[in-house]
Coordinates of C-alpha atoms in Angstrom, one line a residue:
Chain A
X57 CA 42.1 64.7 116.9
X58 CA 39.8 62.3 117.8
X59 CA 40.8 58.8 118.9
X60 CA 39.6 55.7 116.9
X61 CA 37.7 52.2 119.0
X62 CA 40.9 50.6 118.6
X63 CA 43.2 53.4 120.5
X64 CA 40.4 53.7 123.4
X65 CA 40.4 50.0 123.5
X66 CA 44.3 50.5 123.7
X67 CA 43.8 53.1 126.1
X68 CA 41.6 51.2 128.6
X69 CA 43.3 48.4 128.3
X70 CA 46.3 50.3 129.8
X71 CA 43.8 52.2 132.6
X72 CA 42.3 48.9 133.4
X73 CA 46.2 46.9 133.5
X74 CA 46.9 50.2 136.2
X75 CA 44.6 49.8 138.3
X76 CA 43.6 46.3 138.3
X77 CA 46.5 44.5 137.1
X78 CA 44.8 42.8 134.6
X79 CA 47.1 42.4 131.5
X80 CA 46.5 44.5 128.4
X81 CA 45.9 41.7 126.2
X82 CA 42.8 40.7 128.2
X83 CA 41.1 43.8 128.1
X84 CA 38.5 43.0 124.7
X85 CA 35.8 44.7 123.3
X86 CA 33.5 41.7 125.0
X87 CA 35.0 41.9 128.5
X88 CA 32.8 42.9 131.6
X89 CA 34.6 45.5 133.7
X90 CA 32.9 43.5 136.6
X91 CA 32.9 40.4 136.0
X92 CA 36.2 39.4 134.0
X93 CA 37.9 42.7 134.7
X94 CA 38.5 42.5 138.2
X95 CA 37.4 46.4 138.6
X96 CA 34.8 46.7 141.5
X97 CA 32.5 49.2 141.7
X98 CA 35.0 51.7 143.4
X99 CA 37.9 50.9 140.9
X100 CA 35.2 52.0 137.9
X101 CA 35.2 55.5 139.2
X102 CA 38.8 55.3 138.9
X103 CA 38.8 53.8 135.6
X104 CA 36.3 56.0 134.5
X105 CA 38.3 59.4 136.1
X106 CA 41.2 58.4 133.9
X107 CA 39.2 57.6 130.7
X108 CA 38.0 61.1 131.2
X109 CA 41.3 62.8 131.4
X110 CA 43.3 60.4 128.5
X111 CA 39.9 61.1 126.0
X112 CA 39.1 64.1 126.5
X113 CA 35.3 63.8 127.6
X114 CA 33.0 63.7 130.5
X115 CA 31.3 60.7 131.8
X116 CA 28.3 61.6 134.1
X117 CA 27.6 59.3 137.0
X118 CA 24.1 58.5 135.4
X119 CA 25.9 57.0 132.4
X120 CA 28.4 55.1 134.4
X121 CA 26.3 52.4 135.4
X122 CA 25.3 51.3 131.7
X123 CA 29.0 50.9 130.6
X124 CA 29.0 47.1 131.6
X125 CA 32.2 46.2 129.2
X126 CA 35.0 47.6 127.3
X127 CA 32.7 47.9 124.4
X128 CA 30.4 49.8 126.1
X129 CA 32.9 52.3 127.3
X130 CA 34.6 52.3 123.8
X131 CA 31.7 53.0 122.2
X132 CA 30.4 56.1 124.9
X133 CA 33.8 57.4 124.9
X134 CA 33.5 57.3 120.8
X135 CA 30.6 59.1 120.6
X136 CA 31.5 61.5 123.1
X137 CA 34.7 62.6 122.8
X138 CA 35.5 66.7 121.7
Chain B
X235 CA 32.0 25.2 172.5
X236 CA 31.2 28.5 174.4
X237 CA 33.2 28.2 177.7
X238 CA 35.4 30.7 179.3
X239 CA 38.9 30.9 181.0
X240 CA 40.1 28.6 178.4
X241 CA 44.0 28.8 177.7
X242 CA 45.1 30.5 174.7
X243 CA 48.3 30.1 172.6
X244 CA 50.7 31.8 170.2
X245 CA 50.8 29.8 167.2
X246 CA 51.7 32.2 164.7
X247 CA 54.2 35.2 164.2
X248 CA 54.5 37.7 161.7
X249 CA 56.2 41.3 161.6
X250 CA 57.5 44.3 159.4
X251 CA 59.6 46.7 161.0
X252 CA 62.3 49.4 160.7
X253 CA 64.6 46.4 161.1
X254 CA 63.4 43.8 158.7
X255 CA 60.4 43.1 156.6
X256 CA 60.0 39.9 158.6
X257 CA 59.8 38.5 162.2
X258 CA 63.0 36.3 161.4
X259 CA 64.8 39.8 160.5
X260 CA 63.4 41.8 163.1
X261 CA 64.7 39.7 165.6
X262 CA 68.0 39.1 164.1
X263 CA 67.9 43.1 163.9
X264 CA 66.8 43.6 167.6
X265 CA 69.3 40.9 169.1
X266 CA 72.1 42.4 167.1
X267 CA 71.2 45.7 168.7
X268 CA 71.0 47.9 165.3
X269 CA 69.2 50.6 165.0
X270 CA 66.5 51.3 162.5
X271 CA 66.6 55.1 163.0
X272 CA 67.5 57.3 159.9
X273 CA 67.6 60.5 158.7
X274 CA 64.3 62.0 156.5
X275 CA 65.7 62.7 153.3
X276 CA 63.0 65.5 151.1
X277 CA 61.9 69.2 150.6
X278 CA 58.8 68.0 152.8
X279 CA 60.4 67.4 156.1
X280 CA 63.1 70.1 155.8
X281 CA 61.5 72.8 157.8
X282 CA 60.7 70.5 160.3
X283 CA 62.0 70.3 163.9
X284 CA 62.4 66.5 163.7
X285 CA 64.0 65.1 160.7
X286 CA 64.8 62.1 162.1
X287 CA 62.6 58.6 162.3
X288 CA 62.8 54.9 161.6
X289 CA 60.6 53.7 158.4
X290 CA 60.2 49.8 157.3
X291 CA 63.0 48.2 156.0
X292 CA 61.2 46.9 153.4
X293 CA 58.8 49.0 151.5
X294 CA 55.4 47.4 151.8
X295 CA 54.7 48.1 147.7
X296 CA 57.9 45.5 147.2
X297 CA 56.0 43.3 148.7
X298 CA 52.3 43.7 147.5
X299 CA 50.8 43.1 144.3
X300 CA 50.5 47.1 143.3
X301 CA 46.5 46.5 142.2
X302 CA 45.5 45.6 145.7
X303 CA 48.3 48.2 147.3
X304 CA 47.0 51.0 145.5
X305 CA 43.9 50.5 147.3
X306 CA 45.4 50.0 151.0
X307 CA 46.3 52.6 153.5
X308 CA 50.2 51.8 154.2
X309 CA 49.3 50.8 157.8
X310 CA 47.0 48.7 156.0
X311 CA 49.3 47.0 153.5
X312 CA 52.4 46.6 156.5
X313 CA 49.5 44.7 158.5
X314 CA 48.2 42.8 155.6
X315 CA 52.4 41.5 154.9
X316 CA 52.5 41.0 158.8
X317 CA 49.4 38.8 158.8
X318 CA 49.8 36.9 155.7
X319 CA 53.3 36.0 157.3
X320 CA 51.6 34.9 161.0
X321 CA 48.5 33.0 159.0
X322 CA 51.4 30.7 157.1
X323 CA 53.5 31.1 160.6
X324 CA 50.5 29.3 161.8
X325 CA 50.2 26.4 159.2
X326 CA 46.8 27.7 157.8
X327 CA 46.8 28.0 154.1
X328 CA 44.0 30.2 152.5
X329 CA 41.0 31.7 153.9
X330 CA 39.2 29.4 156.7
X331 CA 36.9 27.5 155.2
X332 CA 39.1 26.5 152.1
X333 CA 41.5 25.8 154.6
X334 CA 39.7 22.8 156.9
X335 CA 41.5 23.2 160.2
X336 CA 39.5 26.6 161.2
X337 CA 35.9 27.4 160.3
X338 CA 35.3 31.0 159.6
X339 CA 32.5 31.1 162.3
X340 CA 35.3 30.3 164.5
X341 CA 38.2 33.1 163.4
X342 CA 38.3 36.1 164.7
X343 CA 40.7 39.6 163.3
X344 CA 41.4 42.4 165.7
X345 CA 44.1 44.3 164.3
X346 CA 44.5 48.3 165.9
X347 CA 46.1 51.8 165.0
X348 CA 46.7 54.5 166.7
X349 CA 45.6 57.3 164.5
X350 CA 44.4 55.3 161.1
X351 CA 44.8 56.1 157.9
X352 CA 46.4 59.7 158.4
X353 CA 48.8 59.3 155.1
X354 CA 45.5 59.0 153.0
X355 CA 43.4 61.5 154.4
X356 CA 46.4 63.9 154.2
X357 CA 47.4 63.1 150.5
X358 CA 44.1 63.3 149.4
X359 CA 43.5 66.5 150.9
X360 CA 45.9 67.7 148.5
X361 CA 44.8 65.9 146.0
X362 CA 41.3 67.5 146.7
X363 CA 42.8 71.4 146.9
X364 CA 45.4 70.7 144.0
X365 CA 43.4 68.8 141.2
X366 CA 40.2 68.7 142.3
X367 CA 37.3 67.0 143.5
X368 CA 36.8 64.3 141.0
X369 CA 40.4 63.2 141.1
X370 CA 39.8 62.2 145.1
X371 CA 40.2 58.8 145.3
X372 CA 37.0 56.5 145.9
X373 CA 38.8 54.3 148.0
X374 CA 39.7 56.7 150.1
X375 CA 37.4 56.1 153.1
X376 CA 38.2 52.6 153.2
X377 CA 42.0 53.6 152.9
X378 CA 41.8 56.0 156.1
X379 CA 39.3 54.4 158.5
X380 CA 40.8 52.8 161.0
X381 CA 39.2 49.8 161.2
X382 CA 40.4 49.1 157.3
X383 CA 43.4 47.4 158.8
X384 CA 41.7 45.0 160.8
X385 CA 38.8 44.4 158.2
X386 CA 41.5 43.9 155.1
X387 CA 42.9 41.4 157.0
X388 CA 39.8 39.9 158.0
X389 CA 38.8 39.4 154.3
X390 CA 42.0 37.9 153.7
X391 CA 41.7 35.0 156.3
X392 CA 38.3 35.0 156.2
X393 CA 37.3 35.8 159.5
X394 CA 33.5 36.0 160.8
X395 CA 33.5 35.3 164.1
X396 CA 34.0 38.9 164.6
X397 CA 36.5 42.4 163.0
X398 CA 37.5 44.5 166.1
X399 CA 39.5 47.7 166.3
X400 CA 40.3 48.7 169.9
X401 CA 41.6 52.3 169.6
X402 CA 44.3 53.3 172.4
X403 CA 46.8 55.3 171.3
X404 CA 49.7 54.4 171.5
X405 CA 48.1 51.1 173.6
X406 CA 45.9 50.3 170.5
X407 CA 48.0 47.3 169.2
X408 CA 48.5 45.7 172.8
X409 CA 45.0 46.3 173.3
X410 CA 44.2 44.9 170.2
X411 CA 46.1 41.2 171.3
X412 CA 43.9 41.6 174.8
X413 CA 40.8 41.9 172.8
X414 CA 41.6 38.4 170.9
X415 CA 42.5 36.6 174.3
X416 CA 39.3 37.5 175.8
X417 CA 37.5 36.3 172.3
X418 CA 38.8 32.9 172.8
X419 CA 38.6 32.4 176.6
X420 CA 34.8 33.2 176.3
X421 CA 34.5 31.3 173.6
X422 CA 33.5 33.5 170.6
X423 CA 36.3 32.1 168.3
X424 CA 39.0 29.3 168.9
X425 CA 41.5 31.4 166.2
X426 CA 42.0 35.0 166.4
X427 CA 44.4 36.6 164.6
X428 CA 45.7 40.2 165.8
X429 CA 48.3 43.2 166.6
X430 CA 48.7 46.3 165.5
X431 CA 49.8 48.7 162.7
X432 CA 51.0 51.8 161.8
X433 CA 52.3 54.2 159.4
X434 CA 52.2 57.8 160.2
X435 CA 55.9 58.9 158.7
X436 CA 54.1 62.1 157.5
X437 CA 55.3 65.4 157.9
X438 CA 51.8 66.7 160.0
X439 CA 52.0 63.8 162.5
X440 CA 55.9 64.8 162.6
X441 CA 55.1 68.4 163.2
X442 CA 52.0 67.7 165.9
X443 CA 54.1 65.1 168.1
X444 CA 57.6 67.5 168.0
X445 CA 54.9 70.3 168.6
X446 CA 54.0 68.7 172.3
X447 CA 57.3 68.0 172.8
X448 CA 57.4 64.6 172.8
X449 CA 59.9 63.9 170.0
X450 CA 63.8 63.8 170.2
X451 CA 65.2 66.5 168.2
X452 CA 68.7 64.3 167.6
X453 CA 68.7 64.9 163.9
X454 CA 72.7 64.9 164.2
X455 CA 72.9 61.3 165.3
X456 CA 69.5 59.4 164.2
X457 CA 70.9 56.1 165.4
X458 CA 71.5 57.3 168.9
X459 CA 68.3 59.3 168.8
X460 CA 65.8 56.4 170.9
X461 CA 68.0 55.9 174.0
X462 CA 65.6 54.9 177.0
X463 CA 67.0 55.1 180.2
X464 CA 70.0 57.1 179.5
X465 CA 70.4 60.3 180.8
X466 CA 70.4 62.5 177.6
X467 CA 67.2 60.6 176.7
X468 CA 64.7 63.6 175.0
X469 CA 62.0 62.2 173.3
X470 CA 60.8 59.1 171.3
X471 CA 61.5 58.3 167.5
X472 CA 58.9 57.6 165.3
X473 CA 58.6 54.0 163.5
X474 CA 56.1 52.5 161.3
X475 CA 55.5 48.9 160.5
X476 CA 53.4 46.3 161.7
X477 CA 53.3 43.2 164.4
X478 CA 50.8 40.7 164.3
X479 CA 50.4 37.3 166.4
X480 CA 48.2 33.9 166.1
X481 CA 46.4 33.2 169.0
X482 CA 44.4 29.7 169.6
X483 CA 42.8 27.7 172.4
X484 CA 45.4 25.4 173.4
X485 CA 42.6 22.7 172.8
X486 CA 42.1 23.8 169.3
X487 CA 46.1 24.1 168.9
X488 CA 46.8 20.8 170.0
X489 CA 44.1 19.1 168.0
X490 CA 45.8 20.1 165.0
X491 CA 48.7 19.6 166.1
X492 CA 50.5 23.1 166.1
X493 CA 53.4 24.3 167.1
X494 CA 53.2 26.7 170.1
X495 CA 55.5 29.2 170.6
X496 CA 53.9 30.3 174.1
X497 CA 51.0 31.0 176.7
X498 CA 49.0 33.8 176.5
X499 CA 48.3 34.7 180.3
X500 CA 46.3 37.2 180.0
X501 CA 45.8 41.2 179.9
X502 CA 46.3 43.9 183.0
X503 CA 44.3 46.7 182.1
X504 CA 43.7 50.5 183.8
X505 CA 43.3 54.0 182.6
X506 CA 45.4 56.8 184.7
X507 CA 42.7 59.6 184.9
X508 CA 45.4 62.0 185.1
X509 CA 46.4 64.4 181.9
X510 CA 45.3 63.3 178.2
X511 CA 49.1 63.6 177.6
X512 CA 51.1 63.1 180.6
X513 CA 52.1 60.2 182.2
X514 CA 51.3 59.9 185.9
X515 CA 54.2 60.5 187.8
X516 CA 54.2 58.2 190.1
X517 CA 52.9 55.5 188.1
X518 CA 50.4 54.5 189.8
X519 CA 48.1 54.0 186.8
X520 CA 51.0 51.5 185.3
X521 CA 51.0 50.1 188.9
X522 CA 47.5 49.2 188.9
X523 CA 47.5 47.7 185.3
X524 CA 50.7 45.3 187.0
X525 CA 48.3 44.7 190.1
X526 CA 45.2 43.9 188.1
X527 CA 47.1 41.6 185.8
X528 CA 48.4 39.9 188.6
X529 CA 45.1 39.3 190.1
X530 CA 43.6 38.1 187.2
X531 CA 46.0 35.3 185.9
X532 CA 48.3 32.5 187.7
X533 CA 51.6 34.7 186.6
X534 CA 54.1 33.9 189.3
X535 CA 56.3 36.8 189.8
X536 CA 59.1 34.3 190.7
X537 CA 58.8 33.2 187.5
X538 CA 58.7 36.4 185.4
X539 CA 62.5 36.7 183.7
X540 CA 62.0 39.5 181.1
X541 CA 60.1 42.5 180.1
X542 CA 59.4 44.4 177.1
X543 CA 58.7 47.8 178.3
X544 CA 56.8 50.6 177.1
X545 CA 60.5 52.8 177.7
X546 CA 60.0 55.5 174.8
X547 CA 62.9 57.3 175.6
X548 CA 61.0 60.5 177.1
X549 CA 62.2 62.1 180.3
X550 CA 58.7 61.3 182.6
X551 CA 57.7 58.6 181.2
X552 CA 60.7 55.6 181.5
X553 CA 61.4 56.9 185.2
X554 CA 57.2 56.1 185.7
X555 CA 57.0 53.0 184.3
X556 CA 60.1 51.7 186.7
X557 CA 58.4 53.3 189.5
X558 CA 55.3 52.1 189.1
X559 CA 57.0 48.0 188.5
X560 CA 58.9 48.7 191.3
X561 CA 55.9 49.3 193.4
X562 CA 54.0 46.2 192.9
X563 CA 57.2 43.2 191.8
X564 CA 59.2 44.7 195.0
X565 CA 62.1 42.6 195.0
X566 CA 60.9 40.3 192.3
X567 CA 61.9 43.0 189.9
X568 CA 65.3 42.3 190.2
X569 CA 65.0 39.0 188.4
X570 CA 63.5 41.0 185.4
X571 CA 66.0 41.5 182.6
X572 CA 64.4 44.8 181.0
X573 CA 64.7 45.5 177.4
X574 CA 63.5 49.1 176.0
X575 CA 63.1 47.9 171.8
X576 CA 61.8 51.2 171.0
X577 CA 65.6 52.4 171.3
X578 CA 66.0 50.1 168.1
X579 CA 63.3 50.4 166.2
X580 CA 62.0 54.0 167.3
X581 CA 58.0 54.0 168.7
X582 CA 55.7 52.8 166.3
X583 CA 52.5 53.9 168.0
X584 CA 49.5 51.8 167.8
X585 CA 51.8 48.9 166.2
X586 CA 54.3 49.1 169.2
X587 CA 51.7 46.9 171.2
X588 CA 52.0 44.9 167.9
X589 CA 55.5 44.3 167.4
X590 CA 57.0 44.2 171.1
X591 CA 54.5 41.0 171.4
X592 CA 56.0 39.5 168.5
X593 CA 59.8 40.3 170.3
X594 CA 58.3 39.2 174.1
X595 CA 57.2 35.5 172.1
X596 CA 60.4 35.3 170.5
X597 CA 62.7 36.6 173.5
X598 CA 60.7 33.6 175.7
X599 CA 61.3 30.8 172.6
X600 CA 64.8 32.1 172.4
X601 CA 65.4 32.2 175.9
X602 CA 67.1 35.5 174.9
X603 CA 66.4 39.1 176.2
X604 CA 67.6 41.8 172.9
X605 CA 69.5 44.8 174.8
X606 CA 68.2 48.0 174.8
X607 CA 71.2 50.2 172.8
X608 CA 72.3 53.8 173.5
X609 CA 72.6 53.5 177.2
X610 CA 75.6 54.9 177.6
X611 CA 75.1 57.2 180.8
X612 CA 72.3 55.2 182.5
X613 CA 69.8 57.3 184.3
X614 CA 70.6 58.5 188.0
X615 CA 66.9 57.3 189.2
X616 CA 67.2 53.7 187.3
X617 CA 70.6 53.2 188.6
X618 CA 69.8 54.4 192.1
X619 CA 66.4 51.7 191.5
X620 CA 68.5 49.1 190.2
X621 CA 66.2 47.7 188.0
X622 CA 68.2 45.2 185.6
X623 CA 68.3 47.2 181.8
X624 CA 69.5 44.6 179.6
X625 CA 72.1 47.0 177.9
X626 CA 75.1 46.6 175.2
X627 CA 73.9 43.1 174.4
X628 CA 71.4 40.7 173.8
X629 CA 71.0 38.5 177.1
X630 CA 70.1 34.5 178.3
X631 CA 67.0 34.1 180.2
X632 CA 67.2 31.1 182.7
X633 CA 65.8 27.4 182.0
X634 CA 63.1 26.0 183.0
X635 CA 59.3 27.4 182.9
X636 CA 60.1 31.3 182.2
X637 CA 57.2 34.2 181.7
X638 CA 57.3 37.7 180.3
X639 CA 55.1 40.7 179.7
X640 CA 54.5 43.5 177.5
X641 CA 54.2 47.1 178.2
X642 CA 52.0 49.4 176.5
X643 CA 50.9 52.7 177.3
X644 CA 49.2 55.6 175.0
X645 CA 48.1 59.0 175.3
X646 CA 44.7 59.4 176.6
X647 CA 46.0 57.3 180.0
X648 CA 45.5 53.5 178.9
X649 CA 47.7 51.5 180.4
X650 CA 47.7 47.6 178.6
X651 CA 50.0 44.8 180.4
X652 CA 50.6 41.6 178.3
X653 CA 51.4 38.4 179.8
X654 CA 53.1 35.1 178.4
X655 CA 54.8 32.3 179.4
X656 CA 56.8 29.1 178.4
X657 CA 54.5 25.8 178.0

C-alpha cells in the first residue's frame, strides 16, 4: 500500500535524524536538506539510498539534484512510489 | 616570521589506547603495568591463528556524536578523540581563528597511519558483494584514505598552514611528530598539531601479519602475550588507538603563556636498505638513525635517562634495536632506563609513534620510567648487554635537566628517533 506525504515526511524525518542527527521534529515539509538539514552532498546519497529501500521506489541521480527540501522529496517519492 | 632551527615545545597531550580513552588513563594504565591485551571474542576471528589483540578501552562511538562517526574511519574517529583532547590539553578553544591565540595560516595537522582506512574498505567490500553496489557507502573514500585522519582533524582545528600524512609503517606516527618539528623550525607554522592513528583489529590484517609470522600466537594467556625482552618473546600484539601531541615554538608558547610539558629536540632519521620485512641484524640502520640524531641536535648523551623503544616483542627485532643503541651510546647506555610499552598496550602500528610520544612526554614530566611487564626470563643477549630494562615496576628518573627519546621502526626499513627533554 502506498504511503501518504505525512508517513514519507515521518519516514525521512527518521532517515534524516540517522544520519544527520537532526531531530525528527525539525525535519518539515519547508526544510532544505542542505541548508537546515545538516545533509551534505554525500549524506544525500545516503538519505536518498534509504528513501529508496523504506518507499519502495527508485530515485535516479538526474532527479536527485532537484529534491532541494523535504517537500520536494515527499512529493517525488509520492508520485513515484509502486 | 620564517626562520629556522627555532625551538619547539610540547604543549598539548591527548591519547586513546587499549589502556584508557585518555592520556591521564593511559598513563595510570602503563605505570601500573596492566595490560591491555584480550582475547577476540566472534565467529569472525575463530579460524584465525591469532585470536589475541589489545582494542581501545573506550569505544570511540561512546565518545563521538554518531552523525559525524558514521562518517569517520575508526582510526579516524580515535585520532579525532585524541586531538580534540591535546587541542584543549593545549588551552586552545575552537578552531584557530575563533580562537585568537593561533591564526589558521599559522597551524599546521600532520597526523599518520600505517595502512589507513583498512576496516572501511574491507566492510564495504562486503557490503559491495552482499547488497550491492548502491548500498556502498559514499563516504567511503574519505573513510579509507589515509590522509582522512590527518585532514578530519585539520578541519576540526582549523589548520591551513599545511595537512601532511607521512606514511612509514609502522614509523608513520613518529614520523608524523618529525614532520611537525621541522614545520615550525623552518617556520611554516608556529602550532602543529600531530601523532598517529590506527585501527586495524580486522580479521585480514590479523590473518596477513600472523601469515609473515610476525604475530604471537599466545591465545592461552593474552595478557602475557607482548613480552619484549624475555626469552619466550614470539611475536607482537596488535593494538589500535590513537596518540597525538601539540607542538609550538617556544616563542609562540611563551607569548601565550602555556604550559610546556617539554623540548622537542629533534628527529634522527635513516632507512636500512636491507629486507622490506626484516630488521637489519646488526642494527646498523637503527644505529645510524641514533648517530644522525645525535649529530643534528644538542642531545647530551650524559643527559639521556630514559627510552621508549620500538621493543615489539619479536625474536630479531628487540636484540637489534639494543645492538644497534649499544653501538653508538657505548657506555652512556647504561644510564638509560628502557621501557618496552608495547608489552602493555600491544603494537599499535602507525599510532605507536603516536602514543609512545605521548608516554616519553609524560615519563620526562613525571620523572617516571612505566616498566615494561612480562619479563620474567629476560633474554640471554640483553642480560649478557646489560642494557637497563625497566621491569616489574614503574621507575624514578633522576633530577635535574633529564632527556629521552622515542623509537620507531616500520616495515619497509624506516628507522624514526624522537628526541625530548626537560626545560
Amino acid at each position: 500500500m502506498a504511503a501518504t506525504q505525512e508517513e514519507i515526511v515521518a519516514g525521512l524525518a527518521e532517515i534524516v535524524n540517522e544520519i544527520a542527527g537532526i531531530p525528527v521534529e525539525d525535519v518539515q515539509l519547508d526544510k532544505s536538506f542542505t541548508d537546515d538539514l545538516d545533509v551534505d552532498s554525500l549524506s544525500m546519497v545516503e538519505v536518498v539510498v534509504a528513501a529508496e529501500e523504506r518507499f519502495d521506489v527508485k530515485i535516479p541521480d538526474d532527479d536527485v539534484k532537484n529534491l532541494k527540501t523535504v517537500g520536494d522529496a515527499a512529493d517525488y517519492i509520492l508520485k513515484h512510489q509502486d | 616570521m620564517s626562520s629556522t632551527n627555532r625551538t619547539v615545545v610540547v604543549t598539548g597531550i591527548g591519547a586513546t589506547t587499549p589502556l584508557g580513552g585518555d592520556a591521564a588513563s593511559t598513563w595510570e594504565g602503563l605505570v601500573a603495568g596492566r595490560s591491555g591485551v584480550k582475547p577476540l571474542e566472534g565467529e569472525r576471528f575463530a579460524e584465525l591463528p591469532v585470536r589475541i589483540a589489545a582494542p581501545a578501552a573506550v569505544d570511540p562511538g561512546e565518545v563521538l556524536p554518531r552523525p559525524l562517526a558514521r562518517k569517520l574511519d575508526r582510526s579516524a574517529q580515535f585520532a579525532l578523540i585524541a586531538a580534540k583532547e591535546a587541542w584543549a590539553d593545549a588551552g586552545y578553544e575552537g578552531k584557530a581563528g575563533e580562537d585568537s591565540k593561533i591564526a589558521p595560516e599559522r597551524l599546521g595537522a600532520v597526523i599518520a597511519s600505517g595502512i589507513g582506512g583498512v576496516t572501511t574498505l574491507l566492510d564495504q567490500y562486503d557490503v559491495l558483494k552482499e547488497k550491492g553496489v548502491r548500498r556502498v557507502s559514499p563516504h567511503t573514500v574519505p573513510m579509507l584514505m589515509p590522509n582522512g585522519p590527518s585532514a578530519n582533524v585539520g578541519l576540526e582545528v582549523g589548520a591551513q598552514a599545511g595537512v601532511h600524512t607521512p606514511v612509514s609503517a609502522c614509523a608513520s606516527g613518529a614520523e608524523a611528530i618529525g614532520y611537525a618539528v621541522e614545520m615550525i623550525r623552518t617556520g611554516r607554522a608556529d602550532v602543529v598539531i600531530a601523532g598517529g592513528t590506527e585501527a586495524a583489529i580486522h580479521p585480514l590484517p590479523i590473518a596477513a601479519f600472523a601469515n609473515m609470522m610476525a604475530m604471537s600466537k599466545n591465545n592461552e594467556e593474552p595478557t602475557k602475550a607482548s613480552r619484549p625482552y624475555d626469552k619466550g618473546r614470539d611475536g607482537f600484539v596488535l593494538g589500535e588507538g590513537a596518540g597525538v601531541v601539540v607542538l609550538e615554538s617556544e616563542e609562540h608558547a611563551k607569548a601565550r603563556g602555556a604550559r610546556v610539558y617539554c623540548e622537542v629536540l629533534g628527529q634522527g632519521l635513516s632507512a636500512d636498505s636491507h629486507h622490506i620485512a626484516q630488521p637489519e641484524p646488526t642494527g646498523r640502520g637503527v644505529a645510524a638513525a641514533v648517530q644522525n640524531l645525535l649529530d643534528s641536535t644538542d642531545l647530551k648523551p650524559a643527559e639521556l635517562v630514559h627510552l621508549n623503544a620500538h621493543a615489539t616483542s619479536t625474536p630479531q627485532g628487540d636484540i637489534a634495536e639494543i645492538k644497534a643503541l649499544r653501538k653508538v651510546l657505548g657506555a652512556d647506555l647504561d644510564h638509560v632506563a628502557i621501557s618496552g610499552t608495547k608489552s602493555m598496550t600491544g603494537h599499535l602500528l602507525g599510532g605507536a609513534g603516536g602514543i609512545e610520544t605521548v608516554a616519553t612526554v609524560l615519563a620526562l614530566h613525571h620523572r617516571l620510567a612505566p616498566p615494561t611487564i612480562n619479563v620474567e626470563d629476560l633474554d640471554e643477549d640483553i642480560a649478557a648487554d646489560g642494557a637497563d630494562i625497566v621491569r616489574g615496576e614503574a621507575r624514578a628518573l633522576p633530577e635535574g635537566t633529564i632527556a629521552a627519546i622515542n623509537n620507531s621502526f616500520g616495515f619497509g626499513g624506516h628507522n624514526v628517533v624522537l628526541a625530548f627533554r626537560t626545560v
